[in-house]
CSV table of C-alpha atoms and ligand atoms in Angstrom, one decimal:
chain,number,residue,atom,x,y,z
A,1,MET,CA,-78.1,11.5,148.2
A,2,LYS,CA,-80.2,8.7,145.9
A,3,ILE,CA,-82.9,7.7,147.7
A,4,ALA,CA,-85.5,4.8,146.3
A,5,ILE,CA,-88.8,4.6,147.6
A,6,LEU,CA,-91.1,1.7,147.5
A,7,THR,CA,-94.5,1.0,149.2
A,8,SER,CA,-95.4,-2.5,150.4
A,9,GLY,CA,-97.8,-5.0,151.7
A,10,GLY,CA,-101.5,-3.9,151.7
A,11,ASP,CA,-102.6,-0.8,149.8
A,12,SER,CA,-104.0,2.1,151.9
A,13,ALA,CA,-105.1,5.6,150.7
A,14,GLY,CA,-102.2,7.9,150.9
A,15,MET,CA,-99.3,6.1,149.7
A,16,ASN,CA,-99.2,8.3,146.8
A,17,ALA,CA,-99.5,11.0,148.8
A,18,VAL,CA,-96.1,9.6,150.5
A,19,VAL,CA,-94.1,8.9,147.2
A,20,ARG,CA,-95.2,12.5,146.2
A,21,SER,CA,-94.1,14.0,149.5
A,22,ILE,CA,-91.0,12.2,149.3
A,23,VAL,CA,-90.1,12.6,146.0
A,24,LYS,CA,-90.3,16.4,146.1
A,25,ALA,CA,-88.8,16.7,149.5
A,26,GLY,CA,-86.0,14.9,148.3
A,27,ILE,CA,-85.4,16.9,144.9
A,28,LEU,CA,-86.0,20.2,147.2
A,29,LYS,CA,-82.8,18.7,149.2
A,30,GLY,CA,-80.4,17.9,146.4
A,31,CYS,CA,-81.6,14.3,146.3
A,32,GLU,CA,-81.5,12.3,143.4
A,33,MET,CA,-84.9,10.3,143.5
A,34,TRP,CA,-86.1,6.6,142.3
A,35,VAL,CA,-88.8,5.1,142.9
A,36,VAL,CA,-89.2,1.0,143.3
A,37,ARG,CA,-92.6,-0.9,141.5
A,38,GLU,CA,-94.0,-3.3,143.4
A,39,GLY,CA,-93.0,-3.6,146.8
A,40,TYR,CA,-89.7,-5.3,147.2
A,41,GLU,CA,-90.5,-7.7,144.7
A,42,GLY,CA,-89.3,-5.4,142.5
A,43,LEU,CA,-86.2,-4.3,144.6
A,44,VAL,CA,-85.2,-8.1,143.7
A,45,GLN,CA,-85.9,-8.0,140.0
A,46,GLY,CA,-84.2,-4.8,139.6
A,47,ASN,CA,-83.7,-3.4,136.1
A,48,THR,CA,-82.8,-6.3,133.8
A,49,GLU,CA,-83.9,-4.4,130.5
A,50,ALA,CA,-82.3,-1.5,128.9
A,51,ALA,CA,-85.0,1.2,129.2
A,52,THR,CA,-85.3,1.5,126.1
A,53,SER,CA,-88.1,-0.6,124.6
A,54,VAL,CA,-91.4,0.1,126.2
A,55,ASN,CA,-92.8,-0.5,122.9
A,56,ASP,CA,-90.8,-3.4,122.0
A,57,GLN,CA,-91.1,-4.9,125.0
A,58,VAL,CA,-94.7,-5.6,124.8
A,59,LYS,CA,-94.8,-6.7,121.3
A,60,SER,CA,-92.4,-9.2,122.3
A,61,ASP,CA,-95.3,-10.9,124.2
A,62,ASP,CA,-97.4,-10.7,121.7
A,63,GLN,CA,-99.6,-7.7,123.0
A,64,GLN,CA,-100.7,-4.8,121.6
A,65,PRO,CA,-98.4,-2.2,122.5
A,66,VAL,CA,-98.7,0.5,124.8
A,67,LEU,CA,-99.4,4.0,123.5
A,68,GLN,CA,-95.7,5.5,123.3
A,69,GLN,CA,-94.9,9.5,122.6
A,70,GLU,CA,-92.3,9.5,119.8
A,71,GLY,CA,-89.3,10.6,122.1
A,72,VAL,CA,-90.0,10.1,125.1
A,73,HIS,CA,-87.8,8.1,127.6
A,74,PRO,CA,-89.2,4.7,128.3
A,75,ASP,CA,-88.5,5.7,132.2
A,76,LYS,CA,-90.6,8.7,131.8
A,77,GLN,CA,-93.3,6.6,129.5
A,78,LEU,CA,-93.7,4.6,132.7
A,79,LEU,CA,-94.5,7.3,135.3
A,80,HIS,CA,-96.7,9.1,132.9
A,81,ASN,CA,-98.6,5.6,132.1
A,82,LEU,CA,-98.9,5.3,136.2
A,83,ARG,CA,-100.2,9.0,136.4
A,84,PHE,CA,-102.9,8.7,133.8
A,85,GLY,CA,-103.8,4.8,134.7
A,86,ASP,CA,-107.6,6.3,133.4
A,87,GLY,CA,-106.4,9.0,131.5
A,88,GLU,CA,-105.7,10.1,127.7
A,89,LEU,CA,-102.7,7.6,126.9
A,90,LEU,CA,-105.2,4.6,128.1
A,91,LYS,CA,-107.7,4.9,125.9
A,92,ASP,CA,-107.8,1.4,124.6
A,93,GLY,CA,-106.8,-0.4,128.1
A,94,THR,CA,-103.8,-1.2,126.7
A,95,THR,CA,-101.2,0.2,129.0
A,96,GLU,CA,-99.0,-2.7,131.2
A,97,PHE,CA,-100.7,-1.5,134.9
A,98,VAL,CA,-103.9,-0.8,134.0
A,99,GLY,CA,-104.7,-4.1,131.6
A,100,GLY,CA,-103.4,-5.7,134.4
A,101,ARG,CA,-99.8,-6.6,132.7
A,102,THR,CA,-96.4,-6.0,134.4
A,103,LEU,CA,-93.5,-4.0,132.2
A,104,LYS,CA,-90.9,-6.4,133.2
A,105,GLY,CA,-87.5,-5.3,133.3
A,106,ARG,CA,-87.6,-2.0,135.0
A,107,TYR,CA,-88.9,-2.1,138.4
A,108,ILE,CA,-86.5,1.0,139.8
A,109,VAL,CA,-87.0,4.4,138.4
A,110,ARG,CA,-85.7,7.2,138.2
A,111,VAL,CA,-88.3,10.0,139.1
A,112,GLY,CA,-88.5,13.7,138.8
A,113,TRP,CA,-91.0,16.8,140.2
A,114,ASP,CA,-93.5,16.4,137.3
A,115,ASP,CA,-93.9,12.9,137.6
A,116,VAL,CA,-96.0,13.1,140.6
A,117,ARG,CA,-97.6,15.5,140.1
A,118,GLY,CA,-101.6,15.3,141.3
A,119,TRP,CA,-100.1,11.8,143.5
A,120,PHE,CA,-101.7,12.9,146.4
A,121,SER,CA,-105.4,12.5,145.6
A,122,GLN,CA,-105.2,9.1,144.0
A,123,GLY,CA,-106.0,5.9,146.0
A,124,GLY,CA,-104.1,2.6,146.0
A,125,THR,CA,-100.5,3.1,145.3
A,126,LEU,CA,-99.6,3.7,141.8
A,127,ILE,CA,-96.3,2.2,142.1
A,128,GLY,CA,-97.6,-0.4,142.1
A,129,THR,CA,-97.2,-2.8,145.9
A,130,ALA,CA,-97.2,-6.8,146.6
A,131,ARG,CA,-96.4,-9.2,149.7
A,132,SER,CA,-93.0,-10.3,148.1
A,133,MET,CA,-91.8,-13.6,149.3
A,134,THR,CA,-88.3,-14.3,147.3
A,135,PHE,CA,-87.2,-10.8,149.8
A,136,LYS,CA,-88.0,-12.9,152.4
A,137,THR,CA,-85.0,-15.0,151.8
A,138,ILE,CA,-81.4,-14.2,151.8
A,139,GLU,CA,-81.1,-14.8,148.1
A,140,GLY,CA,-83.8,-12.5,147.4
A,141,ARG,CA,-82.0,-9.5,149.7
A,142,THR,CA,-78.9,-10.4,148.3
A,143,ALA,CA,-79.9,-9.3,144.7
A,144,ALA,CA,-81.8,-6.6,146.1
A,145,ALA,CA,-78.8,-5.1,147.7
A,146,PHE,CA,-76.8,-6.0,143.8
A,147,ASN,CA,-79.7,-4.1,142.3
A,148,LEU,CA,-79.8,-1.1,144.8
A,149,ILE,CA,-75.9,-0.5,144.4
A,150,LYS,CA,-76.0,-1.2,140.6
A,151,GLU,CA,-78.4,2.1,140.7
A,152,GLY,CA,-75.8,3.9,143.1
A,153,ILE,CA,-79.0,4.4,145.5
A,154,ASP,CA,-77.5,4.6,149.1
A,155,ALA,CA,-81.1,5.3,151.1
A,156,LEU,CA,-84.2,3.4,151.0
A,157,VAL,CA,-87.7,4.5,152.0
A,158,VAL,CA,-90.8,1.9,153.1
A,159,CYS,CA,-93.8,2.7,153.4
A,160,GLY,CA,-95.9,-0.6,154.4
A,161,GLY,CA,-97.4,-2.3,158.0
A,162,ASP,CA,-95.3,-4.0,160.5
A,163,GLY,CA,-94.1,-6.5,158.2
A,164,SER,CA,-92.9,-4.8,155.8
A,165,LEU,CA,-91.4,-2.2,157.8
A,166,THR,CA,-89.5,-5.3,159.7
A,167,GLY,CA,-87.8,-6.3,156.1
A,168,ALA,CA,-86.3,-3.1,155.6
A,169,ASP,CA,-84.8,-3.0,159.2
A,170,VAL,CA,-83.4,-6.5,158.3
A,171,PHE,CA,-81.9,-5.6,155.5
A,172,ARG,CA,-80.1,-2.4,156.6
A,173,ARG,CA,-78.4,-4.6,159.3
A,174,GLU,CA,-77.4,-7.3,157.2
A,175,TRP,CA,-76.1,-5.2,154.3
A,176,PRO,CA,-73.0,-5.0,155.0
A,177,ASP,CA,-72.7,-9.0,155.0
A,178,LEU,CA,-75.1,-8.6,151.4
A,179,VAL,CA,-72.2,-5.4,150.4
A,180,ARG,CA,-69.2,-8.3,151.6
A,181,SER,CA,-70.7,-11.2,149.4
A,182,LEU,CA,-71.3,-9.3,146.4
A,183,LYS,CA,-67.6,-8.1,146.8
A,184,ASP,CA,-66.6,-11.6,147.0
A,185,GLN,CA,-68.7,-13.1,144.5
A,186,SER,CA,-67.4,-10.3,142.2
A,187,ARG,CA,-70.3,-9.2,141.5
A,188,ILE,CA,-69.6,-5.1,142.4
A,189,THR,CA,-66.0,-3.8,142.5
A,190,ASP,CA,-64.2,-2.9,145.7
A,191,LYS,CA,-65.0,1.2,144.9
A,192,GLN,CA,-69.0,0.4,144.9
A,193,ALA,CA,-68.8,-1.7,148.2
A,194,GLU,CA,-66.9,0.7,149.4
A,195,GLN,CA,-69.4,3.6,148.8
A,196,HIS,CA,-72.0,1.0,149.6
A,197,ALA,CA,-70.9,0.5,153.1
A,198,HIS,CA,-74.4,1.2,154.6
A,199,LEU,CA,-77.6,1.7,153.7
A,200,LYS,CA,-80.1,4.2,155.0
A,201,VAL,CA,-83.3,3.5,155.9
A,202,VAL,CA,-86.2,5.0,157.2
A,203,GLY,CA,-90.4,3.6,157.4
A,204,LEU,CA,-93.1,4.9,156.9
A,205,VAL,CA,-96.9,3.0,158.3
A,206,GLY,CA,-98.8,2.7,155.5
A,207,SER,CA,-102.1,0.5,156.8
A,208,ILE,CA,-106.1,1.3,157.2
A,209,ASP,CA,-105.4,-0.9,160.2
A,210,ASN,CA,-104.1,1.4,162.6
A,211,ASP,CA,-102.2,-1.3,164.1
A,212,MET,CA,-98.9,0.2,164.7
A,213,CYS,CA,-97.3,1.3,167.9
A,214,LEU,CA,-95.5,4.5,168.9
A,215,THR,CA,-97.6,6.2,166.7
A,216,ASP,CA,-100.9,7.7,166.7
A,217,LEU,CA,-102.2,7.2,163.7
A,218,THR,CA,-101.2,4.8,160.5
A,219,ILE,CA,-101.6,6.6,156.5
A,220,GLY,CA,-104.9,5.2,155.2
A,221,ALA,CA,-106.4,4.3,158.6
A,222,PRO,CA,-108.7,7.6,158.6
A,223,THR,CA,-109.7,7.0,154.7
A,224,ALA,CA,-111.0,3.6,155.9
A,225,LEU,CA,-112.5,4.6,159.0
A,226,GLN,CA,-114.1,7.2,156.8
A,227,ARG,CA,-115.7,4.3,153.9
A,228,ILE,CA,-116.8,2.4,156.8
A,229,CYS,CA,-119.0,5.1,158.3
A,230,GLU,CA,-120.2,6.3,155.1
A,231,ALA,CA,-121.5,2.5,154.7
A,232,ILE,CA,-122.6,2.5,158.4
A,233,ASP,CA,-124.6,5.6,157.8
A,234,ASN,CA,-126.1,4.1,154.1
A,235,ILE,CA,-127.0,0.7,156.1
A,236,ASN,CA,-128.5,2.9,158.8
A,237,SER,CA,-131.3,4.0,156.7
A,238,THR,CA,-132.3,0.7,155.2
A,239,ALA,CA,-132.2,-0.7,158.3
A,240,TYR,CA,-134.4,1.5,159.5
A,241,SER,CA,-136.7,1.2,156.7
A,242,HIS,CA,-137.2,-2.6,157.7
A,243,SER,CA,-136.7,-2.6,161.1
A,244,ARG,CA,-133.5,-4.8,160.7
A,245,ALA,CA,-130.9,-6.0,162.1
A,246,PHE,CA,-127.7,-5.3,160.3
A,247,VAL,CA,-123.6,-7.6,160.9
A,248,ILE,CA,-121.2,-5.2,159.9
A,249,GLU,CA,-117.8,-6.9,159.1
A,250,VAL,CA,-114.8,-4.6,159.1
A,251,MET,CA,-111.0,-5.1,158.0
A,252,GLY,CA,-108.2,-4.4,160.8
A,253,ARG,CA,-106.9,-8.1,160.7
A,254,ASP,CA,-105.6,-8.3,164.6
A,255,CYS,CA,-106.5,-4.7,165.2
A,256,GLY,CA,-109.6,-3.3,166.6
A,257,TRP,CA,-109.6,0.4,165.6
A,258,LEU,CA,-111.3,0.5,162.9
A,259,ALA,CA,-114.9,-1.4,164.3
A,260,LEU,CA,-114.2,0.6,167.7
A,261,MET,CA,-114.1,4.1,166.1
A,262,ALA,CA,-116.5,2.7,163.3
A,263,GLY,CA,-118.5,1.7,166.6
A,264,VAL,CA,-118.1,5.1,168.3
A,265,ALA,CA,-119.3,7.1,164.9
A,266,GLY,CA,-121.5,5.1,163.3
A,267,GLY,CA,-123.8,4.2,166.9
A,268,ALA,CA,-123.4,0.6,166.8
A,269,ASP,CA,-125.8,-1.6,169.5
A,270,PHE,CA,-122.4,-3.8,170.0
A,271,ILE,CA,-118.8,-3.9,168.9
A,272,PHE,CA,-116.2,-6.9,168.3
A,273,ILE,CA,-112.5,-6.5,168.8
A,274,PRO,CA,-110.2,-8.6,169.2
A,275,GLU,CA,-107.9,-6.5,172.4
A,276,ARG,CA,-111.3,-6.8,174.6
A,277,PRO,CA,-113.7,-9.9,174.1
A,278,PRO,CA,-116.9,-9.8,175.4
A,279,SER,CA,-116.4,-10.3,179.3
A,280,ALA,CA,-119.2,-12.5,179.7
A,281,GLN,CA,-119.3,-16.5,178.6
A,282,PRO,CA,-121.7,-17.2,176.6
A,283,TRP,CA,-121.0,-14.0,175.2
A,284,GLU,CA,-124.4,-14.5,173.0
A,285,ASP,CA,-126.0,-14.0,176.2
A,286,GLU,CA,-124.2,-10.4,176.9
A,287,MET,CA,-125.3,-9.3,173.7
A,288,CYS,CA,-128.6,-10.0,173.5
A,289,ALA,CA,-129.4,-8.8,176.7
A,290,GLU,CA,-128.3,-5.4,175.6
A,291,ILE,CA,-129.7,-5.2,171.9
A,292,GLY,CA,-133.4,-6.6,173.3
A,293,ARG,CA,-133.0,-3.7,175.8
A,294,HIS,CA,-132.3,-1.4,172.7
A,295,ARG,CA,-135.1,-3.0,171.1
A,296,LYS,CA,-137.4,-2.8,174.3
A,297,LEU,CA,-136.7,1.0,174.0
A,298,ASN,CA,-138.7,1.3,170.6
A,299,LYS,CA,-135.1,1.1,169.0
A,300,ARG,CA,-136.1,-0.2,165.2
A,301,LYS,CA,-132.8,-0.5,163.4
A,302,THR,CA,-129.5,-2.6,165.4
A,303,ILE,CA,-126.0,-2.2,163.9
A,304,VAL,CA,-123.5,-4.3,165.1
A,305,ILE,CA,-119.8,-4.1,164.1
A,306,VAL,CA,-117.3,-6.8,164.3
A,307,ALA,CA,-114.0,-6.3,163.4
A,308,GLU,CA,-112.3,-10.2,161.1
A,309,GLY,CA,-110.1,-10.6,163.8
A,310,ALA,CA,-112.6,-10.7,167.2
A,311,HIS,CA,-113.0,-13.7,169.0
A,312,ASP,CA,-114.2,-14.8,172.7
A,313,LEU,CA,-112.3,-15.0,175.4
A,314,ASP,CA,-110.9,-18.3,174.5
A,315,LEU,CA,-109.7,-17.3,171.3
A,316,ASN,CA,-112.6,-18.6,168.9
A,317,PRO,CA,-113.2,-16.2,166.3
A,318,ILE,CA,-116.8,-14.9,166.3
A,319,ARG,CA,-118.1,-14.8,162.9
A,320,ALA,CA,-120.7,-12.3,161.5
A,321,GLU,CA,-122.9,-14.9,160.0
A,322,TYR,CA,-122.5,-17.0,163.3
A,323,ILE,CA,-124.0,-13.0,164.7
A,324,LYS,CA,-126.6,-12.8,162.4
A,325,ASP,CA,-127.9,-16.2,163.3
A,326,VAL,CA,-128.1,-15.5,167.3
A,327,LEU,CA,-130.2,-12.0,166.3
A,328,THR,CA,-132.2,-14.1,164.2
A,329,GLU,CA,-132.8,-17.0,166.6
A,330,ARG,CA,-132.7,-15.4,169.9
A,331,LEU,CA,-134.3,-11.9,169.1
A,332,GLY,CA,-136.6,-12.7,165.8
A,333,LEU,CA,-134.6,-9.8,164.0
A,334,ASP,CA,-134.5,-9.5,160.4
A,335,THR,CA,-130.8,-9.7,160.6
A,336,ARG,CA,-128.5,-9.3,157.1
A,337,VAL,CA,-124.4,-9.6,157.0
A,338,THR,CA,-122.5,-6.8,155.2
A,339,THR,CA,-119.2,-7.6,154.6
A,340,LEU,CA,-117.4,-4.2,153.6
A,341,GLY,CA,-114.4,-5.5,152.2
A,342,HIS,CA,-111.7,-4.1,150.4
A,343,THR,CA,-113.9,-1.2,149.5
A,344,GLN,CA,-112.9,0.3,152.9
A,345,ARG,CA,-109.0,-0.1,151.7
A,346,GLY,CA,-109.6,1.9,147.9
A,347,GLY,CA,-110.4,4.9,146.4
A,348,ARG,CA,-109.1,8.4,147.3
A,349,PRO,CA,-107.6,9.0,150.6
A,350,CYS,CA,-109.0,12.0,153.0
A,351,ALA,CA,-108.0,15.2,153.9
A,352,LEU,CA,-106.0,13.8,156.7
A,353,ASP,CA,-104.9,11.1,154.1
A,354,ARG,CA,-103.2,13.8,152.6
A,355,ILE,CA,-101.4,15.9,155.3
A,356,LEU,CA,-100.1,13.3,157.0
A,357,PRO,CA,-98.1,11.8,154.8
A,358,THR,CA,-96.9,15.0,152.8
A,359,LEU,CA,-95.5,16.1,156.4
A,360,GLN,CA,-94.2,13.1,157.2
A,361,GLY,CA,-92.8,12.1,153.5
A,362,VAL,CA,-90.9,15.9,154.6
A,363,GLU,CA,-89.3,14.1,158.1
A,364,ALA,CA,-88.7,10.9,156.5
A,365,VAL,CA,-85.8,12.8,153.4
A,366,ASP,CA,-84.5,15.1,156.8
A,367,ALA,CA,-83.8,11.5,158.6
A,368,LEU,CA,-82.2,10.1,155.7
A,369,ILE,CA,-80.4,13.2,155.3
A,370,GLU,CA,-79.4,13.5,159.1
A,371,SER,CA,-78.7,9.9,159.3
A,372,THR,CA,-75.6,8.7,160.2
A,373,THR,CA,-74.0,4.7,160.9
A,374,GLU,CA,-74.8,5.4,164.7
A,375,THR,CA,-78.4,6.2,164.3
A,376,PRO,CA,-80.9,3.3,164.3
A,377,SER,CA,-83.5,3.3,161.3
A,378,TYR,CA,-86.8,5.6,162.1
A,379,MET,CA,-90.0,5.1,161.5
A,380,ILE,CA,-91.8,8.3,161.2
A,381,GLY,CA,-95.1,8.7,163.1
A,382,LEU,CA,-97.5,10.8,164.8
A,383,HIS,CA,-97.7,12.2,168.6
A,384,GLU,CA,-100.3,14.5,169.5
A,385,ASN,CA,-100.6,15.9,166.6
A,386,LYS,CA,-96.6,16.4,166.3
A,387,VAL,CA,-94.9,14.3,163.6
A,388,VAL,CA,-92.1,12.2,165.3
A,389,ARG,CA,-89.4,9.9,164.6
A,390,VAL,CA,-89.3,6.7,166.9
A,391,PRO,CA,-86.8,3.6,166.3
A,392,LEU,CA,-88.6,1.6,163.8
A,393,MET,CA,-87.2,-1.4,165.5
A,394,GLU,CA,-88.5,-0.8,168.8
A,395,ALA,CA,-92.2,-0.1,167.0
A,396,VAL,CA,-92.0,-3.4,165.5
A,397,ALA,CA,-91.0,-5.1,168.6
A,398,MET,CA,-93.8,-3.6,170.8
A,399,THR,CA,-96.5,-4.0,167.9
A,400,ARG,CA,-95.5,-8.1,168.1
A,401,SER,CA,-95.9,-7.9,172.3
A,402,VAL,CA,-99.6,-6.5,171.4
A,403,ALA,CA,-100.4,-9.9,169.2
A,404,THR,CA,-98.8,-11.9,171.9
A,405,ALA,CA,-100.6,-10.7,174.7
A,406,VAL,CA,-103.9,-11.4,172.8
A,407,LYS,CA,-102.5,-15.0,172.2
A,408,GLU,CA,-101.8,-15.5,176.0
A,409,LYS,CA,-105.3,-14.1,176.7
A,410,ASN,CA,-103.7,-11.2,178.5
A,411,PHE,CA,-106.3,-8.7,177.0
A,412,ASP,CA,-105.7,-5.6,180.0
A,413,LYS,CA,-101.9,-6.1,178.6
A,414,ALA,CA,-103.0,-5.9,174.7
A,415,LEU,CA,-105.0,-2.7,175.2
A,416,GLU,CA,-102.6,-0.8,177.5
A,417,LEU,CA,-99.9,-1.2,174.6
A,418,ARG,CA,-102.3,0.0,172.1
A,419,GLY,CA,-103.2,2.9,174.4
A,420,ALA,CA,-100.2,3.4,176.3
A,421,GLU,CA,-97.1,3.8,174.2
A,422,PHE,CA,-96.0,6.8,175.1
A,423,LYS,CA,-96.2,6.4,178.8
A,424,GLU,CA,-92.6,6.4,180.4
B,501,LIG,O1,-103.5,-5.0,156.5
B,501,LIG,C1,-104.5,-4.5,156.0
B,501,LIG,C2,-105.9,-5.3,155.2
B,501,LIG,O2,-106.7,-4.8,154.6
B,501,LIG,C3,-106.3,-6.0,157.1
B,501,LIG,O3,-107.5,-5.4,157.2
B,501,LIG,C4,-106.8,-6.8,155.7
B,501,LIG,O4,-107.0,-8.0,157.1
B,501,LIG,C5,-105.6,-7.9,155.2
B,501,LIG,O5,-104.9,-6.6,154.5
B,501,LIG,C6,-106.5,-8.5,153.5
B,501,LIG,O6,-105.4,-8.6,152.7
B,501,LIG,P1,-105.5,-8.7,151.6
B,501,LIG,O7,-106.4,-7.6,151.0
B,501,LIG,O8,-104.5,-9.5,150.6
B,501,LIG,O9,-106.5,-9.8,151.2
């Protein structure tokens, strides 16, 4: 089997460990392994250039040549550059990736065992990611199908959030139609159409938000949480020194997991999450009463954590700057806002974000090998400390229904869906 892996959507720590694990597990099981650069966009772009001229391409763009070793196949060189992105090959900062450049024409690249050596400890995603608009169109998906068939690839692993995994399942379901249309246009032969009648798909959840149903943990969430905890520890000491209040905004999109867990781990006075808005209206009274009580107990510092998607019972957004104004004006607290932003997402994965993708990667390859036309696309999850396969579309549908429950102000249902996925 020829398996291609791509990472899609917002990056998360552990995505490289996913790629490494799948490449190695695939090779061990006799598969040919490929990576797709720049997410679905790379699938759409495909390989338009012959893999012979990395330097020539860069030169023709009137740029400094990349450092290419004599006699090294360009695909190999590309992977080498990815791997040593900060290292010896890039001393003058002239490679296509680190210099912010993208090598045109080679998006689907064959990889070997050594190409992914050491990737488990690297942050972000070395093969690149994107939020592709073209893949959302039928023309884009037709081009993607053609590019995969051209390289003889028959299985796809996608690591990303719910949007990316939905894309994978749509692609798989549409696949027979895409193949038929390519055959009708004579872009592929009858033999190719027959050989590629089905696409096997498996998803792994790479997201710092931990917002996917039917899995206890998403890849990257533990690292982001760790990063937030470290930031809160740092803020705690300066807050204590000045007896200040800090409002810390954390990521998570529509999900409050990072905020809630960081609040528990970092000792917050008040937490705002989308799934459980403050019950009192106006919520300002509730927050001030609670924080005022802490202050009366002689607490020198105040930490409020607000999820970026937080809102009140009427779904009006609750912003960090506004919370700061309330604390300043009502309680007279010297208050600062810290938005942690992308520091939560980047950087080296923690141990769990190396172990989880490694185990899930092996399961993903097994799922592909065992997959038949009857089996659904699987998502590899974690349930009660065990790596599990769950139907991808069920997980996505359930995740969507959390958002719907919040929109309908049915917060109890949203919480139940987030926490009760495996209850029968
Ligand atoms: O989904 C991951 C995430 O980091 C969210 O927490 C956040 O809302 C979003 O992506 C930020 O996206 P971008 O990096 O495109 O600004």
